[in-house]
JSON list of C-alpha atoms in Angstrom, two decimals:
[
{"chain": "J", "resi": 1, "resn": "UNK", "atom": "CA", "xyz": [-6.25, 32.45, 5.98]},
{"chain": "J", "resi": 2, "resn": "UNK", "atom": "CA", "xyz": [-7.97, 29.81, 3.83]},
{"chain": "J", "resi": 3, "resn": "UNK", "atom": "CA", "xyz": [-7.81, 30.06, 0.07]},
{"chain": "J", "resi": 4, "resn": "UNK", "atom": "CA", "xyz": [-10.96, 31.17, -1.71]},
{"chain": "J", "resi": 5, "resn": "UNK", "atom": "CA", "xyz": [-11.79, 29.25, -4.87]},
{"chain": "J", "resi": 6, "resn": "UNK", "atom": "CA", "xyz": [-14.95, 28.58, -6.81]},
{"chain": "J", "resi": 7, "resn": "UNK", "atom": "CA", "xyz": [-16.31, 25.09, -6.95]},
{"chain": "J", "resi": 8, "resn": "UNK", "atom": "CA", "xyz": [-15.84, 25.11, -10.72]},
{"chain": "J", "resi": 9, "resn": "UNK", "atom": "CA", "xyz": [-12.14, 25.93, -10.42]},
{"chain": "J", "resi": 10, "resn": "UNK", "atom": "CA", "xyz": [-11.70, 23.30, -7.72]},
{"chain": "J", "resi": 11, "resn": "UNK", "atom": "CA", "xyz": [-13.38, 20.69, -9.93]},
{"chain": "J", "resi": 12, "resn": "UNK", "atom": "CA", "xyz": [-10.97, 21.66, -12.72]},
{"chain": "J", "resi": 13, "resn": "UNK", "atom": "CA", "xyz": [-8.06, 20.98, -10.37]},
{"chain": "J", "resi": 14, "resn": "UNK", "atom": "CA", "xyz": [-9.47, 17.55, -9.55]},
{"chain": "J", "resi": 15, "resn": "UNK", "atom": "CA", "xyz": [-9.78, 16.85, -13.29]},
{"chain": "J", "resi": 16, "resn": "UNK", "atom": "CA", "xyz": [-6.21, 18.06, -13.80]},
{"chain": "J", "resi": 17, "resn": "UNK", "atom": "CA", "xyz": [-5.01, 15.74, -11.03]},
{"chain": "J", "resi": 18, "resn": "UNK", "atom": "CA", "xyz": [-6.78, 12.83, -12.71]},
{"chain": "J", "resi": 19, "resn": "UNK", "atom": "CA", "xyz": [-5.09, 13.73, -15.99]},
{"chain": "J", "resi": 20, "resn": "UNK", "atom": "CA", "xyz": [-1.73, 13.25, -14.24]},
{"chain": "J", "resi": 21, "resn": "UNK", "atom": "CA", "xyz": [-2.55, 9.68, -13.18]},
{"chain": "J", "resi": 22, "resn": "UNK", "atom": "CA", "xyz": [-0.92, 7.27, -15.63]},
{"chain": "J", "resi": 23, "resn": "UNK", "atom": "CA", "xyz": [-3.38, 6.00, -18.23]},
{"chain": "J", "resi": 24, "resn": "UNK", "atom": "CA", "xyz": [-2.42, 2.42, -17.37]},
{"chain": "J", "resi": 25, "resn": "UNK", "atom": "CA", "xyz": [-3.71, 2.90, -13.82]},
{"chain": "J", "resi": 26, "resn": "UNK", "atom": "CA", "xyz": [-6.86, 4.72, -14.86]},
{"chain": "J", "resi": 27, "resn": "UNK", "atom": "CA", "xyz": [-7.58, 1.85, -17.22]},
{"chain": "J", "resi": 28, "resn": "UNK", "atom": "CA", "xyz": [-7.43, -0.60, -14.33]},
{"chain": "J", "resi": 29, "resn": "UNK", "atom": "CA", "xyz": [-9.97, 1.31, -12.25]},
{"chain": "J", "resi": 30, "resn": "UNK", "atom": "CA", "xyz": [-13.33, -0.38, -12.30]},
{"chain": "J", "resi": 31, "resn": "UNK", "atom": "CA", "xyz": [-16.82, 0.64, -11.20]},
{"chain": "J", "resi": 32, "resn": "UNK", "atom": "CA", "xyz": [-15.75, 3.82, -9.41]},
{"chain": "J", "resi": 33, "resn": "UNK", "atom": "CA", "xyz": [-16.84, 7.44, -9.62]},
{"chain": "J", "resi": 34, "resn": "UNK", "atom": "CA", "xyz": [-14.98, 10.51, -8.37]},
{"chain": "J", "resi": 35, "resn": "UNK", "atom": "CA", "xyz": [-17.07, 13.25, -6.79]},
{"chain": "J", "resi": 36, "resn": "UNK", "atom": "CA", "xyz": [-16.35, 16.71, -5.40]},
{"chain": "J", "resi": 37, "resn": "UNK", "atom": "CA", "xyz": [-18.27, 17.69, -2.29]},
{"chain": "J", "resi": 38, "resn": "UNK", "atom": "CA", "xyz": [-17.97, 20.93, -0.36]},
{"chain": "J", "resi": 39, "resn": "UNK", "atom": "CA", "xyz": [-17.91, 19.36, 3.09]},
{"chain": "J", "resi": 40, "resn": "UNK", "atom": "CA", "xyz": [-17.06, 15.96, 4.56]},
{"chain": "J", "resi": 41, "resn": "UNK", "atom": "CA", "xyz": [-19.49, 13.92, 6.67]},
{"chain": "J", "resi": 42, "resn": "UNK", "atom": "CA", "xyz": [-20.58, 15.47, 9.94]},
{"chain": "J", "resi": 43, "resn": "UNK", "atom": "CA", "xyz": [-18.02, 14.90, 12.67]},
{"chain": "J", "resi": 44, "resn": "UNK", "atom": "CA", "xyz": [-15.10, 14.68, 10.21]},
{"chain": "J", "resi": 45, "resn": "UNK", "atom": "CA", "xyz": [-14.31, 18.38, 9.56]},
{"chain": "J", "resi": 46, "resn": "UNK", "atom": "CA", "xyz": [-10.66, 17.76, 8.62]},
{"chain": "J", "resi": 47, "resn": "UNK", "atom": "CA", "xyz": [-11.25, 14.91, 6.18]},
{"chain": "J", "resi": 48, "resn": "UNK", "atom": "CA", "xyz": [-9.82, 15.81, 2.77]},
{"chain": "J", "resi": 49, "resn": "UNK", "atom": "CA", "xyz": [-10.99, 12.77, 0.83]},
{"chain": "J", "resi": 50, "resn": "UNK", "atom": "CA", "xyz": [-12.79, 9.49, 1.29]},
{"chain": "J", "resi": 51, "resn": "UNK", "atom": "CA", "xyz": [-12.99, 6.18, -0.54]},
{"chain": "J", "resi": 52, "resn": "UNK", "atom": "CA", "xyz": [-16.19, 4.17, -0.11]},
{"chain": "J", "resi": 53, "resn": "UNK", "atom": "CA", "xyz": [-16.53, 0.80, -1.72]},
{"chain": "J", "resi": 54, "resn": "UNK", "atom": "CA", "xyz": [-14.87, -2.51, -2.37]},
{"chain": "J", "resi": 55, "resn": "UNK", "atom": "CA", "xyz": [-11.17, -2.28, -3.21]},
{"chain": "J", "resi": 56, "resn": "UNK", "atom": "CA", "xyz": [-10.14, -4.17, -6.32]},
{"chain": "J", "resi": 57, "resn": "UNK", "atom": "CA", "xyz": [-8.09, -6.51, -4.14]},
{"chain": "J", "resi": 58, "resn": "UNK", "atom": "CA", "xyz": [-11.19, -7.43, -2.11]},
{"chain": "J", "resi": 59, "resn": "UNK", "atom": "CA", "xyz": [-13.46, -8.21, -5.04]},
{"chain": "J", "resi": 60, "resn": "UNK", "atom": "CA", "xyz": [-14.17, -11.86, -5.58]},
{"chain": "J", "resi": 61, "resn": "UNK", "atom": "CA", "xyz": [-16.13, -13.99, -7.96]},
{"chain": "J", "resi": 62, "resn": "UNK", "atom": "CA", "xyz": [-19.38, -12.81, -6.39]},
{"chain": "J", "resi": 63, "resn": "UNK", "atom": "CA", "xyz": [-18.72, -9.12, -7.07]},
{"chain": "J", "resi": 64, "resn": "UNK", "atom": "CA", "xyz": [-21.42, -8.04, -9.49]},
{"chain": "J", "resi": 65, "resn": "UNK", "atom": "CA", "xyz": [-24.44, -5.82, -9.70]},
{"chain": "J", "resi": 66, "resn": "UNK", "atom": "CA", "xyz": [-23.18, -3.38, -7.07]},
{"chain": "J", "resi": 67, "resn": "UNK", "atom": "CA", "xyz": [-23.31, 0.38, -7.18]},
{"chain": "J", "resi": 68, "resn": "UNK", "atom": "CA", "xyz": [-20.04, 2.09, -8.12]},
{"chain": "J", "resi": 69, "resn": "UNK", "atom": "CA", "xyz": [-17.41, 2.76, -5.49]},
{"chain": "J", "resi": 70, "resn": "UNK", "atom": "CA", "xyz": [-17.16, 6.43, -4.66]},
{"chain": "J", "resi": 71, "resn": "UNK", "atom": "CA", "xyz": [-14.17, 8.67, -4.17]},
{"chain": "J", "resi": 72, "resn": "UNK", "atom": "CA", "xyz": [-15.01, 11.98, -2.53]},
{"chain": "J", "resi": 73, "resn": "UNK", "atom": "CA", "xyz": [-12.71, 15.00, -2.63]},
{"chain": "J", "resi": 74, "resn": "UNK", "atom": "CA", "xyz": [-13.77, 17.62, -0.06]},
{"chain": "J", "resi": 75, "resn": "UNK", "atom": "CA", "xyz": [-13.30, 21.22, -1.16]},
{"chain": "J", "resi": 76, "resn": "UNK", "atom": "CA", "xyz": [-13.67, 23.23, 2.05]},
{"chain": "J", "resi": 77, "resn": "UNK", "atom": "CA", "xyz": [-11.20, 21.25, 4.21]},
{"chain": "J", "resi": 78, "resn": "UNK", "atom": "CA", "xyz": [-8.59, 21.37, 1.45]},
{"chain": "J", "resi": 79, "resn": "UNK", "atom": "CA", "xyz": [-9.04, 25.11, 0.98]},
{"chain": "J", "resi": 80, "resn": "UNK", "atom": "CA", "xyz": [-8.83, 25.63, 4.77]},
{"chain": "J", "resi": 81, "resn": "UNK", "atom": "CA", "xyz": [-5.38, 24.05, 5.06]},
{"chain": "J", "resi": 82, "resn": "UNK", "atom": "CA", "xyz": [-3.84, 25.77, 2.03]},
{"chain": "J", "resi": 83, "resn": "UNK", "atom": "CA", "xyz": [-2.15, 29.17, 1.87]},
{"chain": "J", "resi": 84, "resn": "UNK", "atom": "CA", "xyz": [-2.33, 29.77, -1.88]},
{"chain": "J", "resi": 85, "resn": "UNK", "atom": "CA", "xyz": [-3.49, 28.30, -5.18]},
{"chain": "J", "resi": 86, "resn": "UNK", "atom": "CA", "xyz": [-0.27, 26.31, -5.63]},
{"chain": "J", "resi": 87, "resn": "UNK", "atom": "CA", "xyz": [-0.86, 24.63, -2.26]},
{"chain": "J", "resi": 88, "resn": "UNK", "atom": "CA", "xyz": [-4.39, 23.73, -3.38]},
{"chain": "J", "resi": 89, "resn": "UNK", "atom": "CA", "xyz": [-3.09, 22.22, -6.62]},
{"chain": "J", "resi": 90, "resn": "UNK", "atom": "CA", "xyz": [-0.58, 20.09, -4.69]},
{"chain": "J", "resi": 91, "resn": "UNK", "atom": "CA", "xyz": [-3.05, 19.02, -2.01]},
{"chain": "J", "resi": 92, "resn": "UNK", "atom": "CA", "xyz": [-5.73, 18.08, -4.54]},
{"chain": "J", "resi": 93, "resn": "UNK", "atom": "CA", "xyz": [-3.20, 15.95, -6.43]},
{"chain": "J", "resi": 94, "resn": "UNK", "atom": "CA", "xyz": [-2.07, 14.17, -3.27]},
{"chain": "J", "resi": 95, "resn": "UNK", "atom": "CA", "xyz": [-5.66, 13.60, -2.12]},
{"chain": "J", "resi": 96, "resn": "UNK", "atom": "CA", "xyz": [-6.76, 12.24, -5.50]},
{"chain": "J", "resi": 97, "resn": "UNK", "atom": "CA", "xyz": [-3.81, 9.82, -5.65]},
{"chain": "J", "resi": 98, "resn": "UNK", "atom": "CA", "xyz": [-4.37, 8.82, -2.02]},
{"chain": "J", "resi": 99, "resn": "UNK", "atom": "CA", "xyz": [-8.03, 7.90, -2.60]},
{"chain": "J", "resi": 100, "resn": "UNK", "atom": "CA", "xyz": [-7.34, 6.13, -5.89]},
{"chain": "J", "resi": 101, "resn": "UNK", "atom": "CA", "xyz": [-4.72, 4.07, -4.07]},
{"chain": "J", "resi": 102, "resn": "UNK", "atom": "CA", "xyz": [-7.44, 2.89, -1.66]},
{"chain": "J", "resi": 103, "resn": "UNK", "atom": "CA", "xyz": [-9.40, 1.67, -4.70]},
{"chain": "J", "resi": 104, "resn": "UNK", "atom": "CA", "xyz": [-6.36, -0.50, -5.47]},
{"chain": "J", "resi": 105, "resn": "UNK", "atom": "CA", "xyz": [-6.30, -1.82, -1.89]},
{"chain": "J", "resi": 106, "resn": "UNK", "atom": "CA", "xyz": [-3.40, 0.25, -0.54]},
{"chain": "J", "resi": 107, "resn": "UNK", "atom": "CA", "xyz": [-3.95, 1.23, 3.10]},
{"chain": "J", "resi": 108, "resn": "UNK", "atom": "CA", "xyz": [-3.16, 4.51, 4.87]},
{"chain": "J", "resi": 109, "resn": "UNK", "atom": "CA", "xyz": [-0.03, 3.18, 6.58]},
{"chain": "J", "resi": 110, "resn": "UNK", "atom": "CA", "xyz": [1.55, 2.20, 3.27]},
{"chain": "J", "resi": 111, "resn": "UNK", "atom": "CA", "xyz": [0.49, 5.47, 1.63]},
{"chain": "J", "resi": 112, "resn": "UNK", "atom": "CA", "xyz": [2.09, 7.49, 4.43]},
{"chain": "J", "resi": 113, "resn": "UNK", "atom": "CA", "xyz": [5.31, 5.51, 4.11]},
{"chain": "J", "resi": 114, "resn": "UNK", "atom": "CA", "xyz": [5.33, 6.28, 0.37]},
{"chain": "J", "resi": 115, "resn": "UNK", "atom": "CA", "xyz": [4.77, 10.01, 0.99]},
{"chain": "J", "resi": 116, "resn": "UNK", "atom": "CA", "xyz": [1.12, 10.12, -0.13]},
{"chain": "J", "resi": 117, "resn": "UNK", "atom": "CA", "xyz": [-0.37, 10.55, 3.34]}
]
């Protein structure tokens, strides 16, 4: 049975996960916003998070005047796969780290090999 959790509590868990990211890494993040959405894009019901933008490693001299990159954390799919609040805390942390890693140019294959899949 999926875990029930208010959006406010879920957003707190995302903030808590961000607090666990080393300050040195957060300081390197540039032009990115982290958003909580209830549901992923249509056709992607199992998607837990998504990074949209230009990874830091792909930005060149001509990178300027663009809208911020976006990291989405999807509440309903995460709650669906978890059995209790502790599972949600763990999954949110993994998803946040996973999507931040994409901002730094780390692909899914490498993340999976590091245990952040």
